[in-house]
Amino acid sequence: MRNLNQDNITQAVIASFANTDNPRLKEIMISLVQHLHAFARDVKLTEAEWFQGIEFLTGCGHITDERRQEFILLSDVLGLSMLTVALNQHRPPGCTEATVFGPFHVKDAPHYPLGADIANGAKGTPCLVQGRVLNTDGQPVPHAHLDVWQSDEDGLYDVQHEGLAQAQARGTLNADAEGRFHFRSIVAVPYAIPHDGPVGALLQATGRHPWRPAHLHFKVEAPGYQTLITHVFRNDSDYLDSDAVFGVRQSLVCDWVAQADGSYRLDYDFVLNPTQGD
Ligand code: BEZ
Ligand code: FE
């Protein structure tokens, strides 16, 4: 362990994990060190550049709190969040595809009866959302639990509004015995992910924009089925081909139909994947 140099330090660090009890942790740490060291060698990382990198990560830590998660944003804009979704969310053809979770989900959002207006005062054009939760045989999944969240017309989630007392444009509902659900909310609009911190500076420095196409988030759960975390996108939205977080899937892009009274309607059916053994 003395006189380590650029040719043998990687092996020395890898050997330092020899006593790791958890085999998965050992595998991850060894691979992480191999790739990190290969990266440093590849770009011939200077000390000043690595210090800048540490300052960047420190900045991500400083801006992160219960309402702001810069590390999730970093993972999202680097495509790492979508890569882990793609690696892990294998579903048979016909199932609704998963996409990125994002940082704006809130546990224990208010529960609403079917038909309720989950906008709860959020600014936006009214929109009726309805559909069914089905299995891969086209049969209804009764009483599936839906967790829904979206931004308002200004492109902000309720948690981004300082001092807002109640949840807005988010809520949970249960589909009925035939798997049907309907609720009122507002039309989704494109919005910029938070870009007033280190991740925004990174986007700017690399000539990238912070915008996401208009979408409505869903988490759909039912016993015996793989939980689905996804969005429904608007097919007339900007940024479908340049989502800042790489989350668009064509199967999730849908027509949000303008109604004669100026409101909108979205019809979307979810198809869940039965878990093994069911
Ligand atoms: C979102 O869709 O809520 C989101 C996803 C990734 C980064 C920021 C926001
Ligand atoms: Fe979103």
Coordinates of C-alpha atoms and ligand atoms in Angstrom, one line a residue:
M1 CA 0.0 0.0 0.0
R2 CA 3.0 2.3 -0.2
N3 CA 4.2 4.2 -3.2
L4 CA 1.0 3.7 -5.1
N5 CA 1.0 5.2 -8.5
Q6 CA -1.4 5.8 -11.4
D7 CA -0.8 2.2 -12.6
N8 CA -1.6 0.3 -9.4
I9 CA -3.9 2.6 -7.3
T10 CA -7.1 1.3 -8.9
Q11 CA -6.2 -2.3 -7.9
A12 CA -5.3 -1.2 -4.4
V13 CA -8.7 0.6 -3.9
I14 CA -10.5 -2.5 -5.2
A15 CA -8.6 -4.7 -2.8
S16 CA -9.7 -2.5 0.1
F17 CA -13.2 -3.7 -0.4
A18 CA -12.2 -7.3 0.1
N19 CA -13.9 -7.5 3.5
T20 CA -17.3 -6.1 2.5
D21 CA -19.9 -8.4 3.9
N22 CA -22.7 -7.4 1.6
P23 CA -21.8 -9.0 -1.8
R24 CA -23.9 -6.5 -3.8
L25 CA -22.3 -3.5 -2.1
K26 CA -18.9 -5.0 -2.8
E27 CA -19.8 -5.5 -6.5
I28 CA -21.1 -1.9 -6.8
M29 CA -18.2 -0.3 -5.0
I30 CA -15.6 -2.2 -7.1
S31 CA -17.3 -1.3 -10.4
L32 CA -17.8 2.3 -9.3
V33 CA -14.1 2.7 -8.5
Q34 CA -13.1 1.0 -11.8
H35 CA -15.3 3.3 -13.8
L36 CA -14.5 6.5 -11.8
H37 CA -10.8 5.8 -12.2
A38 CA -11.2 5.0 -15.9
F39 CA -13.1 8.3 -16.4
A40 CA -10.3 10.3 -14.7
R41 CA -7.7 8.6 -16.9
D42 CA -9.8 9.0 -20.0
V43 CA -10.2 12.8 -19.6
K44 CA -6.8 13.3 -17.9
L45 CA -8.7 15.0 -15.1
T46 CA -6.7 17.9 -13.6
E47 CA -6.7 18.7 -9.9
A48 CA -8.4 22.0 -10.6
E49 CA -11.1 20.3 -12.6
W50 CA -11.8 17.7 -9.8
F51 CA -11.9 20.5 -7.3
Q52 CA -14.5 22.2 -9.5
G53 CA -16.4 18.9 -9.5
I54 CA -16.3 18.7 -5.7
E55 CA -17.6 22.3 -5.5
F56 CA -20.4 21.4 -7.9
L57 CA -21.5 18.4 -5.7
T58 CA -21.1 20.6 -2.6
G59 CA -23.5 23.1 -4.3
C60 CA -26.0 20.3 -5.0
G61 CA -25.9 19.4 -1.3
H62 CA -26.3 23.0 -0.1
I63 CA -29.4 23.7 -2.2
T64 CA -31.1 20.4 -1.3
D65 CA -33.8 20.3 1.4
E66 CA -37.2 18.8 1.9
R67 CA -38.6 20.8 -1.0
R68 CA -35.6 20.8 -3.4
Q69 CA -33.7 17.7 -4.5
E70 CA -30.7 18.7 -6.6
F71 CA -29.3 15.2 -6.7
I72 CA -32.4 13.8 -8.3
L73 CA -32.3 16.6 -10.9
L74 CA -28.7 15.8 -11.6
S75 CA -29.5 12.1 -12.0
D76 CA -32.4 13.1 -14.3
V77 CA -30.5 15.5 -16.6
L78 CA -27.6 13.0 -16.9
G79 CA -30.2 10.3 -18.1
L80 CA -29.3 8.1 -15.2
S81 CA -32.8 8.1 -13.8
M82 CA -34.2 7.0 -17.1
L83 CA -31.5 4.5 -17.6
T84 CA -32.3 2.8 -14.3
V85 CA -36.0 2.8 -15.3
A86 CA -35.1 1.2 -18.6
L87 CA -32.9 -1.4 -16.9
N88 CA -35.4 -2.4 -14.3
Q89 CA -38.9 -1.8 -15.6
H90 CA -39.3 -4.7 -18.1
R91 CA -42.9 -5.2 -19.0
P92 CA -44.5 -7.4 -21.6
P93 CA -45.8 -5.8 -24.8
G94 CA -49.1 -4.1 -24.3
C95 CA -48.3 -2.9 -20.8
T96 CA -48.2 0.8 -20.1
E97 CA -44.5 1.9 -20.1
A98 CA -42.9 3.4 -17.0
T99 CA -41.0 6.7 -17.0
V100 CA -39.0 8.9 -14.6
F101 CA -40.4 9.6 -11.1
G102 CA -39.1 13.1 -10.7
P103 CA -38.6 15.0 -7.5
F104 CA -42.2 16.4 -7.0
H105 CA -44.1 13.3 -5.8
V106 CA -45.4 13.8 -2.2
K107 CA -46.2 10.8 0.0
D108 CA -49.7 10.9 1.6
A109 CA -51.3 13.3 -0.9
P110 CA -55.0 13.9 -0.1
H111 CA -57.4 11.1 -1.1
Y112 CA -60.4 12.1 -3.3
P113 CA -63.5 10.3 -4.4
L114 CA -63.9 9.6 -8.1
G115 CA -65.1 12.7 -9.9
A116 CA -63.4 15.1 -7.5
D117 CA -61.5 18.2 -8.7
I118 CA -57.9 17.5 -7.5
A119 CA -56.7 20.9 -8.8
N120 CA -58.1 22.2 -5.5
G121 CA -57.6 25.8 -6.6
A122 CA -54.4 25.3 -8.8
K123 CA -54.3 27.8 -11.7
G124 CA -55.0 26.3 -15.1
T125 CA -57.5 25.3 -17.8
P126 CA -60.0 22.7 -16.5
C127 CA -59.4 19.2 -17.7
L128 CA -61.5 16.0 -17.2
V129 CA -59.2 12.9 -17.0
Q130 CA -60.8 9.5 -17.3
G131 CA -59.9 5.9 -18.2
R132 CA -59.6 2.4 -17.0
V133 CA -57.0 0.3 -15.3
L134 CA -56.7 -3.1 -17.1
N135 CA -54.6 -6.2 -17.0
T136 CA -52.8 -7.7 -20.0
D137 CA -55.9 -9.7 -20.9
G138 CA -57.9 -6.5 -21.2
Q139 CA -59.8 -7.3 -18.0
P140 CA -60.4 -4.6 -15.4
V141 CA -58.1 -4.3 -12.4
P142 CA -60.7 -3.4 -9.7
H143 CA -60.1 -0.6 -7.2
A144 CA -56.5 0.2 -8.4
H145 CA -54.9 3.0 -6.4
L146 CA -54.0 6.0 -8.5
D147 CA -51.6 8.7 -7.3
V148 CA -51.7 11.8 -9.6
W149 CA -49.5 14.9 -9.6
Q150 CA -48.9 17.8 -12.0
S151 CA -47.7 21.4 -12.2
D152 CA -50.0 24.4 -12.5
E153 CA -50.4 26.7 -15.4
D154 CA -47.3 28.6 -14.3
G155 CA -45.3 25.4 -14.6
L156 CA -44.9 25.0 -10.8
Y157 CA -45.8 22.1 -8.5
D158 CA -47.6 23.0 -5.3
V159 CA -44.5 22.2 -3.3
Q160 CA -42.6 24.9 -5.2
H161 CA -45.1 27.6 -4.0
E162 CA -43.7 29.0 -0.8
G163 CA -46.2 28.8 2.1
L164 CA -49.0 27.0 0.2
A165 CA -51.2 25.5 3.0
Q166 CA -53.0 22.8 1.0
A167 CA -52.0 20.3 -1.7
Q168 CA -52.9 21.4 -5.2
A169 CA -53.0 19.5 -8.5
R170 CA -52.2 16.3 -6.7
G171 CA -54.2 13.5 -5.0
T172 CA -55.0 9.9 -4.8
L173 CA -58.1 8.0 -6.0
N174 CA -59.3 4.5 -6.3
A175 CA -60.7 3.1 -9.5
D176 CA -64.1 1.5 -9.2
A177 CA -64.9 -2.2 -9.3
E178 CA -64.7 -2.1 -13.2
G179 CA -61.3 -0.4 -13.1
R180 CA -62.8 2.9 -14.2
F181 CA -61.6 6.2 -12.9
H182 CA -62.4 9.9 -13.6
F183 CA -61.3 13.1 -12.0
R184 CA -61.0 16.8 -12.7
S185 CA -57.8 18.7 -12.8
I186 CA -56.1 21.2 -15.1
V187 CA -54.4 21.0 -18.4
A188 CA -50.7 20.2 -18.2
V189 CA -48.2 22.7 -19.7
P190 CA -44.5 22.4 -20.5
Y191 CA -42.4 23.6 -17.6
A192 CA -38.7 24.2 -16.9
I193 CA -37.2 22.0 -14.2
P194 CA -35.6 24.0 -11.4
H195 CA -32.5 25.6 -13.0
D196 CA -31.5 28.2 -10.5
G197 CA -28.9 25.9 -8.9
P198 CA -25.8 23.9 -9.9
V199 CA -27.8 21.6 -12.3
G200 CA -29.2 24.7 -14.1
A201 CA -25.6 26.1 -14.4
L202 CA -24.5 22.8 -15.9
L203 CA -27.4 22.8 -18.4
Q204 CA -26.5 26.4 -19.4
A205 CA -22.7 25.6 -19.7
T206 CA -23.5 22.7 -22.0
G207 CA -26.0 24.6 -24.2
R208 CA -29.0 22.6 -23.0
H209 CA -32.5 23.9 -22.1
P210 CA -34.3 22.9 -18.8
W211 CA -37.8 22.3 -20.3
R212 CA -40.0 19.2 -20.0
P213 CA -43.0 18.6 -22.3
A214 CA -46.5 18.9 -20.8
H215 CA -47.4 15.8 -18.8
L216 CA -49.4 14.4 -15.9
H217 CA -47.8 12.0 -13.5
F218 CA -49.3 8.8 -12.3
K219 CA -48.4 6.1 -9.9
V220 CA -50.8 3.2 -10.3
E221 CA -50.8 0.3 -7.8
A222 CA -52.9 -2.8 -7.3
P223 CA -52.3 -6.0 -5.4
G224 CA -50.8 -8.7 -7.7
Y225 CA -49.4 -6.1 -10.2
Q226 CA -46.1 -4.4 -10.7
T227 CA -46.4 -0.8 -9.6
L228 CA -46.4 1.6 -12.5
I229 CA -44.8 5.0 -12.3
T230 CA -45.4 7.0 -15.4
H231 CA -46.6 10.1 -17.1
V232 CA -49.2 10.9 -19.8
F233 CA -47.8 13.5 -22.2
R234 CA -49.6 15.9 -24.5
N235 CA -49.1 15.2 -28.1
D236 CA -49.3 18.9 -29.0
S237 CA -46.6 19.9 -26.5
D238 CA -43.2 21.5 -27.2
Y239 CA -40.1 19.6 -26.1
L240 CA -41.4 16.1 -26.8
D241 CA -38.2 15.6 -28.7
S242 CA -35.9 17.3 -26.3
D243 CA -37.1 16.5 -22.8
A244 CA -34.5 17.8 -20.4
V245 CA -34.7 14.5 -18.5
F246 CA -35.1 12.0 -21.4
G247 CA -38.5 10.7 -20.1
V248 CA -40.7 10.7 -23.2
R249 CA -42.0 7.4 -24.5
Q250 CA -44.2 7.5 -27.7
S251 CA -46.7 5.1 -26.1
L252 CA -47.3 7.7 -23.4
V253 CA -48.1 10.6 -25.7
C254 CA -51.8 11.2 -26.0
D255 CA -54.4 13.5 -27.4
W256 CA -55.7 15.9 -24.8
V257 CA -58.9 17.0 -26.6
A258 CA -60.2 20.6 -26.4
Q259 CA -63.9 20.7 -25.6
A260 CA -66.4 23.3 -27.0
D261 CA -66.6 25.0 -23.6
G262 CA -62.8 25.7 -23.5
S263 CA -62.0 22.8 -21.1
Y264 CA -60.1 19.7 -22.1
R265 CA -60.5 16.0 -21.8
L266 CA -57.9 13.3 -21.5
D267 CA -58.9 9.6 -22.0
Y268 CA -56.2 7.1 -21.0
D269 CA -56.2 3.5 -20.1
F270 CA -53.4 1.9 -18.0
V271 CA -52.4 -1.7 -18.5
L272 CA -50.6 -3.2 -15.5
N273 CA -48.2 -6.1 -15.5
P274 CA -49.2 -9.1 -13.3
T275 CA -46.4 -9.9 -10.8
Q276 CA -44.9 -13.4 -11.0
G277 CA -47.1 -16.2 -9.7
D278 CA -50.4 -14.3 -10.2
Ligands
BEZ1 C1 -41.1 16.0 -13.2 O1 -41.6 15.6 -14.2 O2 -41.8 16.3 -12.2 C2 -39.6 16.1 -13.1 C3 -38.8 15.1 -13.6 C4 -37.4 15.2 -13.5 C5 -36.8 16.4 -13.1 C6 -37.7 17.4 -12.7 C7 -39.0 17.3 -12.7
FE2 FE -43.4 16.7 -13.9

